Coordinates of N, CA, C and O and ligand atoms in Angstrom, one line a residue:
M1 N -117.1 60.8 52.1 CA -118.3 61.6 52.5 C -119.4 60.6 52.9 O -119.6 59.6 52.2
T2 N -120.1 60.9 53.9 CA -121.2 60.0 54.3 C -122.4 60.1 53.4 O -122.8 61.2 52.9
A3 N -122.9 58.9 53.0 CA -124.0 58.9 52.0 C -125.3 59.5 52.7 O -125.5 59.2 53.9
L4 N -126.1 60.2 52.0 CA -127.3 60.8 52.5 C -128.3 59.6 52.7 O -128.3 58.7 51.9
S5 N -129.2 59.7 53.6 CA -130.2 58.7 53.8 C -131.2 58.7 52.7 O -131.6 59.7 52.2
S6 N -131.5 57.5 52.2 CA -132.4 57.4 51.1 C -133.7 56.7 51.6 O -134.5 56.2 50.8
S7 N -133.9 56.7 52.9 CA -135.1 56.0 53.4 C -136.4 56.8 53.3 O -137.4 56.3 53.6
I8 N -136.3 58.0 52.9 CA -137.5 58.8 52.8 C -138.2 58.6 51.5 O -137.5 58.7 50.4
D9 N -139.4 58.2 51.5 CA -140.2 58.0 50.3 C -140.4 59.3 49.5 O -140.8 60.3 50.1
S10 N -140.1 59.2 48.2 CA -140.0 60.5 47.5 C -141.4 61.1 47.3 O -141.6 62.3 47.2
N11 N -142.5 60.2 47.2 CA -143.8 60.7 47.0 C -144.3 61.5 48.3 O -144.9 62.5 48.2
R12 N -143.9 60.8 49.4 CA -144.2 61.5 50.7 C -143.5 62.8 50.8 O -144.0 63.8 51.2
L13 N -142.2 62.8 50.5 CA -141.4 64.0 50.5 C -142.0 65.1 49.7 O -142.1 66.3 50.1
R14 N -142.4 64.7 48.4 CA -143.0 65.7 47.5 C -144.3 66.3 48.2 O -144.5 67.5 48.1
R15 N -145.1 65.5 48.8 CA -146.3 66.0 49.5 C -146.0 66.9 50.6 O -146.6 68.0 50.8
V16 N -144.9 66.5 51.4 CA -144.5 67.4 52.5 C -144.0 68.7 52.0 O -144.4 69.8 52.5
L17 N -143.1 68.7 51.0 CA -142.6 69.9 50.5 C -143.6 70.8 49.9 O -143.5 72.0 49.9
G18 N -144.7 70.1 49.4 CA -145.8 70.9 48.8 C -146.6 71.8 49.8 O -147.3 72.6 49.4
S19 N -146.4 71.5 51.1 CA -147.1 72.3 52.1 C -146.4 73.7 52.2 O -146.9 74.6 52.9
F20 N -145.2 73.8 51.6 CA -144.5 75.1 51.6 C -145.1 75.9 50.4 O -144.7 75.6 49.2
A21 N -145.9 76.9 50.6 CA -146.5 77.7 49.5 C -145.4 78.6 48.9 O -144.6 79.2 49.6
T22 N -145.4 78.7 47.5 CA -144.4 79.5 46.8 C -145.1 80.4 45.8 O -146.3 80.1 45.5
G23 N -144.4 81.3 45.2 CA -144.8 82.0 44.0 C -144.5 81.1 42.9 O -144.0 80.0 43.0
V24 N -144.8 81.6 41.7 CA -144.4 80.8 40.4 C -143.7 81.8 39.5 O -144.0 82.9 39.3
T25 N -142.6 81.2 38.9 CA -141.8 82.1 38.0 C -141.6 81.3 36.7 O -141.8 80.1 36.6
I26 N -141.2 82.1 35.7 CA -140.7 81.5 34.4 C -139.3 82.0 34.3 O -139.1 83.2 34.4
V27 N -138.3 81.1 34.2 CA -136.9 81.5 34.0 C -136.6 81.3 32.5 O -136.8 80.3 31.9
T28 N -136.0 82.4 31.9 CA -135.7 82.3 30.5 C -134.2 82.6 30.2 O -133.5 83.2 31.0
T29 N -133.7 82.1 29.1 CA -132.4 82.3 28.6 C -132.4 82.1 27.1 O -133.4 81.9 26.5
R30 N -131.2 82.2 26.5 CA -131.0 81.8 25.1 C -130.0 80.6 25.0 O -129.1 80.6 25.8
S31 N -130.3 79.7 24.1 CA -129.4 78.6 23.8 C -128.2 79.2 23.1 O -128.2 80.3 22.7
A32 N -127.1 78.3 23.1 CA -125.9 78.8 22.4 C -126.2 79.2 21.0 O -125.6 80.1 20.4
G33 N -127.2 78.6 20.3 CA -127.6 78.9 19.0 C -128.5 80.1 18.9 O -129.0 80.5 17.8
G34 N -128.9 80.7 20.0 CA -129.7 81.9 20.0 C -131.2 81.7 20.2 O -132.0 82.6 20.1
R35 N -131.7 80.4 20.3 CA -133.1 80.1 20.5 C -133.5 80.5 21.9 O -132.8 80.2 22.9
P36 N -134.8 81.1 22.0 CA -135.3 81.4 23.3 C -135.6 80.1 24.1 O -136.2 79.2 23.5
V37 N -135.3 80.0 25.3 CA -135.5 78.8 26.2 C -136.1 79.3 27.5 O -135.7 80.4 28.0
G38 N -137.0 78.6 28.0 CA -137.6 79.0 29.3 C -138.4 77.8 29.9 O -138.9 76.9 29.2
L39 N -138.6 77.9 31.2 CA -139.5 76.9 31.9 C -140.1 77.5 33.2 O -139.5 78.5 33.7
T40 N -141.2 76.9 33.6 CA -141.8 77.3 34.8 C -141.0 76.7 36.0 O -140.6 75.6 36.0
A41 N -140.8 77.6 37.0 CA -140.0 77.1 38.2 C -140.5 77.8 39.4 O -140.7 79.0 39.5
N42 N -140.7 77.0 40.5 CA -141.1 77.6 41.8 C -139.9 77.4 42.8 O -140.1 77.6 44.0
S43 N -138.8 77.0 42.3 CA -137.6 76.8 43.3 C -136.9 78.1 43.5 O -135.9 78.2 44.2
F44 N -137.4 79.2 42.9 CA -136.7 80.5 43.0 C -136.7 81.0 44.5 O -137.7 80.8 45.2
S45 N -135.6 81.6 44.9 CA -135.5 82.2 46.2 C -134.5 83.3 46.2 O -133.5 83.3 45.4
S46 N -134.7 84.2 47.1 CA -133.7 85.3 47.3 C -132.5 84.7 48.2 O -132.8 83.8 49.0
V47 N -131.3 85.2 48.0 CA -130.2 84.8 48.7 C -129.5 85.9 49.5 O -129.3 85.8 50.7
S48 N -129.2 87.0 48.8 CA -128.5 88.1 49.4 C -128.9 89.4 48.9 O -129.2 89.5 47.7
L49 N -128.9 90.5 49.7 CA -129.2 91.8 49.2 C -127.9 92.5 48.8 O -127.9 93.3 47.8
S50 N -126.8 92.3 49.5 CA -125.5 92.9 49.1 C -124.4 91.9 49.2 O -124.0 91.6 50.3
P51 N -123.9 91.4 48.1 CA -124.4 91.7 46.7 C -125.7 91.1 46.5 O -126.2 90.2 47.2
P52 N -126.5 91.6 45.4 CA -127.8 91.1 45.2 C -127.8 89.7 44.5 O -127.4 89.6 43.3
L53 N -128.1 88.7 45.2 CA -128.1 87.3 44.7 C -129.4 86.6 44.8 O -130.1 86.8 45.8
V54 N -129.7 85.8 43.8 CA -130.9 85.0 43.9 C -130.5 83.6 43.4 O -129.4 83.4 42.9
L55 N -131.4 82.6 43.7 CA -131.1 81.2 43.2 C -132.4 80.6 42.7 O -133.5 81.0 43.0
W56 N -132.2 79.5 41.9 CA -133.3 78.6 41.5 C -132.6 77.3 41.1 O -131.4 77.3 40.9
S57 N -133.4 76.2 41.0 CA -132.8 75.0 40.7 C -133.5 74.3 39.5 O -134.7 74.5 39.3
L58 N -132.7 73.6 38.7 CA -133.2 73.0 37.5 C -133.0 71.5 37.5 O -131.9 71.0 37.8
R59 N -134.0 70.7 37.2 CA -133.9 69.2 37.1 C -132.8 68.9 36.1 O -132.6 69.4 35.0
R60 N -131.9 67.9 36.5 CA -130.7 67.6 35.7 C -131.1 67.1 34.3 O -130.4 67.3 33.4
D61 N -132.3 66.4 34.2 CA -132.6 65.9 32.9 C -133.5 66.8 32.1 O -134.1 66.4 31.1
S62 N -133.6 68.1 32.5 CA -134.4 69.0 31.8 C -133.8 69.3 30.4 O -132.6 69.4 30.2
S63 N -134.7 69.5 29.4 CA -134.2 69.8 28.0 C -133.5 71.2 28.0 O -132.8 71.5 27.1
A64 N -133.8 72.0 29.1 CA -133.2 73.3 29.1 C -131.8 73.3 29.7 O -131.2 74.4 29.8
M65 N -131.4 72.2 30.3 CA -130.1 72.2 31.1 C -128.9 72.7 30.3 O -128.2 73.6 30.8
E66 N -128.7 72.2 29.1 CA -127.5 72.6 28.4 C -127.5 74.1 28.2 O -126.5 74.8 28.3
S67 N -128.7 74.7 27.8 CA -128.7 76.1 27.6 C -128.4 76.9 28.8 O -127.7 77.9 28.8
F68 N -128.9 76.5 30.0 CA -128.7 77.3 31.2 C -127.2 77.1 31.7 O -126.6 78.0 32.3
V69 N -126.7 75.9 31.5 CA -125.3 75.6 31.9 C -124.3 76.5 31.2 O -123.3 77.0 31.7
T70 N -124.6 76.8 29.9 CA -123.7 77.5 29.1 C -124.0 79.0 29.0 O -123.2 79.8 28.7
A71 N -125.3 79.4 29.4 CA -125.7 80.8 29.3 C -125.0 81.6 30.4 O -124.8 81.2 31.5
R72 N -124.7 82.9 30.0 CA -124.2 83.8 31.0 C -125.4 84.5 31.7 O -125.3 84.8 32.9
H73 N -126.4 84.8 30.9 CA -127.5 85.6 31.5 C -128.8 84.8 31.5 O -129.0 84.0 30.6
W74 N -129.7 85.1 32.4 CA -131.0 84.6 32.5 C -131.9 85.6 33.2 O -131.4 86.5 33.9
A75 N -133.2 85.4 33.0 CA -134.2 86.3 33.6 C -135.3 85.5 34.4 O -135.8 84.5 33.9
V76 N -135.6 86.0 35.6 CA -136.7 85.3 36.4 C -137.9 86.2 36.3 O -137.8 87.4 36.6
H77 N -139.0 85.7 35.8 CA -140.3 86.4 35.7 C -141.2 85.9 36.8 O -141.6 84.7 36.8
V78 N -141.6 86.7 37.7 CA -142.5 86.4 38.8 C -143.9 86.6 38.2 O -144.3 87.7 37.8
L79 N -144.7 85.5 38.2 CA -146.0 85.6 37.5 C -147.1 86.2 38.4 O -147.1 86.0 39.6
S80 N -148.0 86.8 37.8 CA -149.2 87.4 38.4 C -150.3 86.3 38.4 O -150.2 85.3 37.7
A81 N -151.3 86.6 39.2 CA -152.5 85.6 39.3 C -153.1 85.4 38.0 O -153.7 84.4 37.8
E82 N -153.0 86.4 37.1 CA -153.6 86.2 35.7 C -152.8 85.4 34.8 O -153.2 85.2 33.6
Q83 N -151.6 84.9 35.2 CA -150.7 84.3 34.2 C -150.6 82.8 34.4 O -149.6 82.2 34.0
Q84 N -151.7 82.2 34.9 CA -151.6 80.7 35.1 C -151.4 79.9 33.8 O -150.7 79.0 33.8
S85 N -152.1 80.4 32.8 CA -152.0 79.7 31.5 C -150.5 79.8 30.9 O -150.1 78.9 30.3
L86 N -149.9 80.9 31.2 CA -148.5 81.0 30.8 C -147.6 80.0 31.6 O -146.7 79.4 31.0
S87 N -147.9 79.9 32.9 CA -147.2 78.9 33.7 C -147.4 77.5 33.1 O -146.4 76.8 33.0
D88 N -148.6 77.2 32.8 CA -148.9 75.8 32.2 C -148.1 75.6 30.9 O -147.5 74.6 30.6
R89 N -148.1 76.7 30.1 CA -147.5 76.6 28.8 C -146.0 76.3 28.9 O -145.4 75.5 28.2
F90 N -145.3 77.0 29.9 CA -143.9 76.8 30.1 C -143.5 75.6 31.0 O -142.4 75.3 31.3
A91 N -144.6 74.8 31.4 CA -144.3 73.6 32.1 C -144.5 72.4 31.2 O -144.2 71.3 31.6
R92 N -145.1 72.6 30.0 CA -145.4 71.5 29.1 C -144.1 71.2 28.3 O -143.3 72.1 28.0
R93 N -144.0 69.9 27.9 CA -142.8 69.5 27.2 C -142.7 69.9 25.8 O -141.8 70.6 25.4
S94 N -143.7 69.6 24.9 CA -143.5 69.5 23.5 C -143.8 70.9 22.8 O -143.5 71.0 21.6
E95 N -144.3 71.8 23.5 CA -144.8 73.0 22.9 C -143.7 74.0 22.5 O -142.7 74.0 23.2
D96 N -143.9 74.8 21.5 CA -143.0 76.0 21.3 C -143.5 77.0 22.3 O -144.4 77.7 22.0
R97 N -142.8 77.1 23.4 CA -143.3 77.9 24.5 C -143.4 79.4 24.2 O -144.2 80.1 24.9
F98 N -142.6 79.8 23.3 CA -142.6 81.3 23.0 C -143.5 81.7 21.8 O -143.5 82.9 21.5
A99 N -144.1 80.7 21.2 CA -144.9 81.0 20.0 C -145.9 82.1 20.3 O -146.7 82.0 21.2
E100 N -145.9 83.1 19.4 CA -146.9 84.2 19.4 C -146.8 85.1 20.7 O -147.8 85.8 21.0
L101 N -145.8 85.0 21.5 CA -145.6 85.8 22.6 C -144.8 87.1 22.2 O -143.9 86.9 21.4
E102 N -145.1 88.2 22.8 CA -144.3 89.4 22.6 C -143.1 89.3 23.4 O -143.2 89.2 24.7
I103 N -141.9 89.2 22.8 CA -140.7 89.0 23.6 C -139.8 90.3 23.5 O -139.5 90.8 22.5
G104 N -139.4 90.7 24.7 CA -138.4 91.8 24.8 C -137.0 91.2 24.9 O -136.8 90.0 24.9
H105 N -136.0 92.1 24.8 CA -134.6 91.6 24.9 C -133.9 92.3 26.0 O -133.8 93.5 26.1
G106 N -133.4 91.5 26.9 CA -132.7 92.0 28.1 C -131.2 91.9 28.0 O -130.6 91.7 26.9
E107 N -130.5 91.9 29.2 CA -129.1 91.7 29.3 C -128.6 90.5 28.5 O -129.2 89.4 28.7
G108 N -127.7 90.7 27.6 CA -127.1 89.5 26.8 C -128.2 88.9 25.9 O -128.0 87.8 25.5
G109 N -129.2 89.7 25.6 CA -130.3 89.2 24.6 C -131.3 88.3 25.3 O -132.0 87.6 24.6
V110 N -131.3 88.2 26.6 CA -132.2 87.2 27.3 C -133.7 87.6 27.0 O -134.0 88.8 26.9
P111 N -134.5 86.6 26.6 CA -135.9 86.9 26.3 C -136.7 87.3 27.5 O -136.6 86.7 28.5
L112 N -137.4 88.4 27.3 CA -138.2 89.0 28.4 C -139.7 88.9 28.1 O -140.1 89.2 27.0
L113 N -140.5 88.4 29.1 CA -141.9 88.3 28.9 C -142.6 89.5 29.5 O -142.1 90.1 30.4
S114 N -143.8 89.8 28.9 CA -144.6 91.0 29.3 C -145.5 90.7 30.4 O -145.9 89.6 30.6
D115 N -145.9 91.8 31.1 CA -147.0 91.8 32.0 C -146.8 90.9 33.3 O -147.8 90.5 33.9
C116 N -145.6 90.7 33.6 CA -145.3 89.9 34.8 C -145.4 90.8 36.1 O -145.3 92.0 36.0
A117 N -145.5 90.1 37.2 CA -145.5 90.9 38.5 C -144.1 91.5 38.8 O -144.0 92.6 39.3
A118 N -143.1 90.8 38.4 CA -141.7 91.3 38.6 C -140.8 90.5 37.6 O -141.1 89.4 37.2
V119 N -139.7 91.2 37.3 CA -138.6 90.6 36.4 C -137.3 90.9 37.0 O -137.0 92.1 37.4
L120 N -136.4 89.9 37.1 CA -135.1 90.1 37.6 C -134.1 89.5 36.5 O -134.2 88.4 36.2
Q121 N -133.3 90.4 36.0 CA -132.3 90.0 35.0 C -131.0 89.7 35.8 O -130.5 90.5 36.5
C122 N -130.4 88.5 35.5 CA -129.3 88.0 36.3 C -128.2 87.5 35.4 O -128.4 87.1 34.2
C123 N -127.0 87.5 36.0 CA -125.9 86.7 35.4 C -125.4 85.6 36.4 O -125.4 85.9 37.6
T124 N -125.0 84.5 35.8 CA -124.7 83.4 36.7 C -123.4 83.7 37.4 O -122.4 84.1 36.8
V125 N -123.4 83.5 38.7 CA -122.1 83.6 39.5 C -121.7 82.2 40.1 O -120.5 82.0 40.4
A126 N -122.6 81.2 40.1 CA -122.3 79.9 40.6 C -123.3 78.9 40.1 O -124.5 79.2 39.9
Q127 N -122.8 77.6 39.9 CA -123.7 76.5 39.6 C -123.3 75.4 40.5 O -122.1 75.1 40.6
H128 N -124.2 74.8 41.2 CA -123.9 73.7 42.1 C -124.7 72.5 41.8 O -126.0 72.6 41.7
L129 N -124.1 71.4 41.5 CA -124.8 70.1 41.4 C -125.3 69.7 42.7 O -124.5 69.6 43.7
A130 N -126.6 69.4 42.8 CA -127.2 69.0 44.1 C -128.2 67.9 43.8 O -129.4 68.2 43.4
G131 N -127.9 66.6 44.1 CA -128.8 65.5 43.8 C -129.2 65.5 42.4 O -128.4 65.6 41.5
D132 N -130.6 65.5 42.1 CA -131.0 65.4 40.8 C -131.3 66.8 40.2 O -131.9 66.9 39.1
H133 N -130.8 67.9 40.8 CA -131.0 69.2 40.3 C -129.6 69.9 40.2 O -128.6 69.5 40.9
V134 N -129.6 71.0 39.5 CA -128.4 72.0 39.5 C -129.0 73.3 40.0 O -130.0 73.8 39.6
I135 N -128.3 73.8 41.0 CA -128.7 75.1 41.6 C -127.9 76.2 40.9 O -126.7 76.2 40.8
F136 N -128.7 77.2 40.4 CA -128.0 78.3 39.7 C -128.1 79.5 40.6 O -129.2 79.9 41.1
I137 N -127.0 80.2 40.9 CA -127.0 81.4 41.7 C -126.7 82.5 40.8 O -125.7 82.4 40.0
G138 N -127.4 83.6 40.8 CA -127.2 84.7 39.9 C -127.1 86.0 40.6 O -127.8 86.2 41.6
E139 N -126.3 86.9 40.0 CA -126.3 88.3 40.5 C -127.4 89.1 39.8 O -127.5 88.9 38.5
V140 N -128.2 89.8 40.5 CA -129.2 90.6 39.8 C -128.6 91.9 39.2 O -128.0 92.7 39.9
L141 N -128.8 92.0 37.9 CA -128.2 93.2 37.2 C -129.3 94.2 37.0 O -128.9 95.4 36.9
A142 N -130.5 93.9 36.9 CA -131.6 94.8 36.7 C -132.9 94.2 37.2 O -133.0 92.9 37.2
C143 N -133.8 95.0 37.8 CA -135.0 94.4 38.3 C -136.1 95.4 38.3 O -135.9 96.6 38.3
E144 N -137.4 94.9 38.1 CA -138.5 95.8 38.1 C -139.7 95.0 38.7 O -139.7 93.8 38.6
H145 N -140.7 95.8 39.2 CA -142.0 95.1 39.6 C -143.1 96.0 39.4 O -143.0 97.2 39.3
R146 N -144.3 95.5 39.5 CA -145.6 96.3 39.5 C -146.5 95.7 40.5 O -146.4 94.6 41.0
E147 N -147.5 96.5 40.9 CA -148.5 96.1 41.8 C -149.4 95.0 41.1 O -150.0 95.3 40.1
A148 N -149.3 93.8 41.6 CA -150.1 92.7 41.0 C -150.3 91.6 42.0 O -149.4 91.3 42.9
Q149 N -151.4 90.9 42.0 CA -151.6 89.8 42.8 C -150.7 88.7 42.3 O -150.7 88.4 41.1
P150 N -150.0 88.0 43.2 CA -149.1 86.9 42.7 C -149.8 85.6 42.4 O -150.9 85.3 43.0
L151 N -149.3 84.8 41.4 CA -149.7 83.4 41.3 C -149.1 82.6 42.4 O -147.9 82.8 42.6
V152 N -149.8 81.8 43.1 CA -149.3 81.0 44.2 C -149.4 79.5 43.9 O -150.3 79.1 43.1
F153 N -148.4 78.7 44.3 CA -148.5 77.3 44.2 C -148.4 76.6 45.5 O -147.5 76.9 46.3
H154 N -149.3 75.7 45.8 CA -149.4 75.1 47.1 C -150.0 73.7 47.0 O -151.0 73.5 46.3
A155 N -149.4 72.7 47.6 CA -149.9 71.3 47.6 C -150.2 70.8 46.1 O -151.2 70.2 45.9
G156 N -149.3 71.2 45.2 CA -149.4 70.7 43.9 C -150.4 71.4 43.0 O -150.8 70.9 41.9
R157 N -151.0 72.5 43.5 CA -152.0 73.3 42.8 C -151.7 74.7 42.8 O -151.1 75.2 43.7
Y158 N -152.3 75.4 41.8 CA -152.3 76.9 41.9 C -153.3 77.4 42.9 O -154.3 76.7 43.2
A159 N -152.9 78.5 43.5 CA -153.8 79.1 44.5 C -153.7 80.6 44.4 O -152.9 81.2 43.7
Q160 N -154.5 81.3 45.2 CA -154.5 82.8 45.2 C -154.3 83.2 46.6 O -154.7 82.5 47.6
L161 N -153.8 84.4 46.8 CA -153.6 84.9 48.1 C -155.0 85.3 48.6 O -155.8 85.9 47.9
A162 N -155.3 85.0 49.9 CA -156.6 85.4 50.4 C -156.4 86.9 50.8 O -155.4 87.3 51.3
P163 N -157.5 87.7 50.6 CA -157.4 89.1 51.0 C -157.2 89.2 52.6 O -157.8 88.4 53.3
T164 N -156.4 90.2 53.0 CA -156.2 90.4 54.4 C -157.5 90.9 55.0 O -158.2 91.7 54.5
L165 N -157.8 90.3 56.2 CA -159.1 90.8 56.9 C -158.7 91.9 57.7 O -157.8 91.8 58.6
C166 N -159.3 93.1 57.5 CA -159.0 94.3 58.3 C -160.1 94.5 59.3 O -161.3 94.3 59.0
E167 N -159.7 94.9 60.5 CA -160.7 95.3 61.5 C -161.3 96.6 61.2 O -160.6 97.5 60.7
A168 N -162.6 96.8 61.3 CA -163.3 98.0 61.0 C -162.9 99.1 62.1 O -162.7 98.8 63.2
Ligands
LIG1 C1 -145.5 75.3 39.4 C2 -144.4 74.5 38.8 C3 -143.1 74.7 39.3 C4 -142.0 74.1 38.7 N1 -140.7 74.3 39.2 C5 -139.7 73.7 38.7 C6 -138.3 74.0 39.1 O1 -138.1 74.8 40.1 N2 -137.3 73.4 38.5 C7 -137.5 72.5 37.5 O2 -136.5 72.0 37.0 N3 -138.7 72.2 37.0 C8 -139.8 72.8 37.6 N4 -141.1 72.6 37.1 C9 -141.2 71.7 36.0 C10 -140.8 72.3 34.7 O3 -141.6 73.5 34.4 C11 -141.1 71.3 33.6 O4 -140.7 70.0 34.0 C12 -140.4 71.5 32.3 O5 -140.8 72.7 31.8 C13 -140.6 70.3 31.4 O6 -139.8 70.4 30.3 P1 -138.2 70.4 30.3 O7 -137.7 69.1 30.0 O8 -137.9 71.4 29.2 O9 -137.7 70.9 31.7 C14 -142.2 73.2 37.6 C15 -143.5 73.0 37.1 C16 -144.6 73.7 37.7 C17 -145.9 73.5 37.1

Protein backbone atom coordinates (compact mmCIF):
# COMPACT_ATOMS: atom_id res chain seq x y z
CA MET A 1 0.00 0.00 0.00
CA THR A 2 1.32 3.49 -0.84
CA ALA A 3 2.14 5.55 2.24
CA LEU A 4 -0.01 8.64 2.67
CA SER A 5 1.79 11.96 2.39
CA SER A 6 2.87 13.35 5.76
CA SER A 7 4.07 16.66 4.36
CA ILE A 8 1.02 18.56 5.57
CA ASP A 9 1.59 20.46 8.78
CA SER A 10 -0.97 19.23 11.33
CA ASN A 11 -1.56 22.67 12.89
CA ARG A 12 -2.27 24.08 9.46
CA LEU A 13 -4.56 21.15 8.66
CA ARG A 14 -6.42 21.68 11.96
CA ARG A 15 -6.99 25.35 11.06
CA VAL A 16 -8.12 24.46 7.54
CA LEU A 17 -10.52 21.79 8.79
CA GLY A 18 -11.82 24.27 11.38
CA SER A 19 -13.29 26.33 8.55
CA PHE A 20 -15.89 23.58 8.16
CA ALA A 21 -18.67 24.58 10.60
CA THR A 22 -20.31 21.68 12.44
CA GLY A 23 -22.88 21.02 15.11
CA VAL A 24 -21.75 19.65 18.47
CA THR A 25 -22.77 16.29 19.91
CA ILE A 26 -22.18 14.23 23.03
CA VAL A 27 -21.86 10.51 22.32
CA THR A 28 -22.63 8.20 25.26
CA THR A 29 -22.39 4.50 26.02
CA ARG A 30 -21.77 2.18 28.98
CA SER A 31 -18.49 0.54 29.89
CA ALA A 32 -18.36 -3.26 30.17
CA GLY A 33 -18.73 -2.72 33.94
CA GLY A 34 -21.88 -0.59 33.48
CA ARG A 35 -20.33 2.86 34.09
CA PRO A 36 -21.79 5.70 31.97
CA VAL A 37 -19.21 6.97 29.44
CA GLY A 38 -19.47 9.93 27.09
CA LEU A 39 -17.56 12.65 25.28
CA THR A 40 -18.10 15.74 23.17
CA ALA A 41 -17.69 15.02 19.46
CA ASN A 42 -18.18 17.09 16.31
CA SER A 43 -17.09 14.35 13.90
CA PHE A 44 -20.70 13.14 13.69
CA SER A 45 -22.16 12.78 10.20
CA SER A 46 -25.10 11.18 8.46
CA VAL A 47 -24.23 8.30 6.12
CA SER A 48 -27.36 6.62 4.76
CA LEU A 49 -31.16 6.94 5.03
CA SER A 50 -31.95 3.37 3.98
CA PRO A 51 -30.64 1.62 5.96
CA PRO A 52 -30.39 4.48 8.51
CA LEU A 53 -26.68 4.87 9.22
CA VAL A 54 -24.59 7.54 10.94
CA LEU A 55 -20.90 7.79 11.85
CA TRP A 56 -18.53 9.57 14.20
CA SER A 57 -14.85 9.13 15.01
CA LEU A 58 -12.98 8.73 18.27
CA ARG A 59 -9.32 9.53 19.01
CA ARG A 60 -7.45 6.26 19.45
CA ASP A 61 -5.91 7.35 22.75
CA SER A 62 -9.25 8.45 24.24
CA SER A 63 -10.06 7.08 27.69
CA ALA A 64 -13.45 6.12 26.23
CA MET A 65 -12.00 3.90 23.48
CA GLU A 66 -12.27 0.56 25.25
CA SER A 67 -15.90 1.22 26.20
CA PHE A 68 -16.94 2.17 22.66
CA VAL A 69 -15.02 -0.68 21.05
CA THR A 70 -16.82 -3.24 23.22
CA ALA A 71 -20.24 -1.55 23.45
CA ARG A 72 -23.08 -2.66 21.20
CA HIS A 73 -25.16 0.48 21.72
CA TRP A 74 -24.41 4.21 21.86
CA ALA A 75 -26.40 7.42 21.62
CA VAL A 76 -25.60 10.67 19.81
CA HIS A 77 -27.00 13.82 21.47
CA VAL A 78 -27.12 16.88 19.21
CA LEU A 79 -26.64 19.87 21.50
CA SER A 80 -28.73 23.03 21.50
CA ALA A 81 -27.27 26.54 21.72
CA GLU A 82 -28.04 26.52 25.48
CA GLN A 83 -25.86 23.47 26.12
CA GLN A 84 -22.36 24.88 25.67
CA SER A 85 -21.45 24.18 29.31
CA LEU A 86 -22.48 20.53 28.84
CA SER A 87 -20.21 20.36 25.79
CA ASP A 88 -17.33 21.77 27.87
CA ARG A 89 -17.99 19.31 30.68
CA PHE A 90 -17.87 16.31 28.30
CA ALA A 91 -14.68 17.57 26.65
CA ARG A 92 -12.72 17.84 29.95
CA ARG A 93 -10.50 15.00 31.09
CA SER A 94 -10.73 14.52 34.82
CA GLU A 95 -14.31 15.30 35.67
CA ASP A 96 -17.11 12.86 36.50
CA ARG A 97 -18.98 14.01 33.44
CA PHE A 98 -22.35 12.55 34.48
CA ALA A 99 -22.33 13.87 38.08
CA GLU A 100 -25.71 15.33 39.08
CA LEU A 101 -27.16 14.98 35.59
CA GLU A 102 -30.58 13.43 35.09
CA ILE A 103 -29.87 10.30 33.05
CA GLY A 104 -32.42 8.28 31.08
CA HIS A 105 -31.87 4.73 29.88
CA GLY A 106 -32.05 3.87 26.20
CA GLU A 107 -31.43 0.80 24.03
CA GLY A 108 -29.12 -1.60 25.86
CA GLY A 109 -29.13 0.73 28.89
CA VAL A 110 -27.28 3.50 27.05
CA PRO A 111 -27.26 6.75 29.13
CA LEU A 112 -29.53 9.45 27.67
CA LEU A 113 -29.12 13.17 28.37
CA SER A 114 -32.08 15.56 28.67
CA ASP A 115 -33.06 18.70 26.75
CA CYS A 116 -30.92 18.08 23.66
CA ALA A 117 -31.91 19.25 20.18
CA ALA A 118 -31.91 15.64 18.95
CA VAL A 119 -31.03 12.14 20.14
CA LEU A 120 -30.16 9.15 17.94
CA GLN A 121 -29.85 5.74 19.58
CA CYS A 122 -27.63 3.43 17.56
CA CYS A 123 -26.03 0.01 17.47
CA THR A 124 -22.57 -0.47 16.00
CA VAL A 125 -22.49 -2.02 12.52
CA ALA A 126 -18.81 -1.30 11.72
CA GLN A 127 -15.61 0.04 13.25
CA HIS A 128 -12.77 1.23 11.00
CA LEU A 129 -9.28 2.11 12.15
CA ALA A 130 -8.36 5.34 10.31
CA GLY A 131 -5.06 7.02 11.22
CA ASP A 132 -5.20 8.26 14.81
CA HIS A 133 -8.98 7.74 15.05
CA VAL A 134 -11.49 4.89 14.94
CA ILE A 135 -14.63 5.51 12.88
CA PHE A 136 -17.82 4.05 14.35
CA ILE A 137 -20.72 3.44 12.00
CA GLY A 138 -24.06 2.82 13.66
CA GLU A 139 -27.54 1.86 12.60
CA VAL A 140 -30.14 4.23 14.04
CA LEU A 141 -32.62 2.26 16.17
CA ALA A 142 -34.59 5.23 17.54
CA CYS A 143 -34.43 8.98 17.11
CA GLU A 144 -36.18 12.15 18.22
CA HIS A 145 -35.72 15.90 17.91
CA ARG A 146 -37.24 19.19 19.06
CA GLU A 147 -37.26 22.72 17.72
CA ALA A 148 -34.07 24.28 19.10
CA GLN A 149 -31.23 26.50 17.94
CA PRO A 150 -28.17 24.26 17.48
CA LEU A 151 -24.80 24.74 19.14
CA VAL A 152 -22.29 25.39 16.34
CA PHE A 153 -18.50 24.87 16.29
CA HIS A 154 -16.33 26.82 13.85
CA ALA A 155 -12.64 27.79 13.74
CA GLY A 156 -12.02 26.21 17.15
CA ARG A 157 -14.84 28.16 18.85
CA TYR A 158 -18.51 27.85 19.64
CA ALA A 159 -20.80 29.89 17.43
CA GLN A 160 -24.49 30.51 16.88
CA LEU A 161 -26.52 30.40 13.70
CA ALA A 162 -27.22 33.87 12.38
CA PRO A 163 -30.95 34.49 11.88
CA THR A 164 -32.06 34.29 8.25
CA LEU A 165 -32.64 37.72 6.77
CA CYS A 166 -36.12 37.84 5.27
CA GLU A 167 -37.20 40.34 2.64
CA ALA A 168 -40.19 42.41 3.77
C1 LIG B 1 -16.31 20.82 20.02
C2 LIG B 1 -15.49 19.59 20.30
C3 LIG B 1 -15.55 18.53 19.41
C4 LIG B 1 -14.81 17.35 19.64
N1 LIG B 1 -14.91 16.30 18.78
C5 LIG B 1 -14.26 15.14 19.02
C6 LIG B 1 -14.42 14.01 18.16
O1 LIG B 1 -15.17 14.04 17.19
N2 LIG B 1 -13.73 12.88 18.46
C7 LIG B 1 -12.89 12.81 19.54
O2 LIG B 1 -12.28 11.75 19.76
N3 LIG B 1 -12.72 13.87 20.39
C8 LIG B 1 -13.41 15.02 20.15
N4 LIG B 1 -13.28 16.08 21.00
C9 LIG B 1 -12.40 15.95 22.15
C10 LIG B 1 -13.05 15.16 23.26
O3 LIG B 1 -14.30 15.67 23.67
C11 LIG B 1 -12.04 15.21 24.44
O4 LIG B 1 -10.78 14.97 23.95
C12 LIG B 1 -12.26 14.12 25.38
O5 LIG B 1 -13.46 14.23 26.01
C13 LIG B 1 -11.07 14.11 26.39
O6 LIG B 1 -11.13 12.99 27.16
P1 LIG B 1 -11.00 11.45 26.70
O7 LIG B 1 -9.61 10.99 26.92
O8 LIG B 1 -12.01 10.77 27.57
O9 LIG B 1 -11.37 11.35 25.24
C14 LIG B 1 -14.00 17.26 20.79
C15 LIG B 1 -13.95 18.34 21.68
C16 LIG B 1 -14.68 19.49 21.45
C17 LIG B 1 -14.64 20.62 22.45
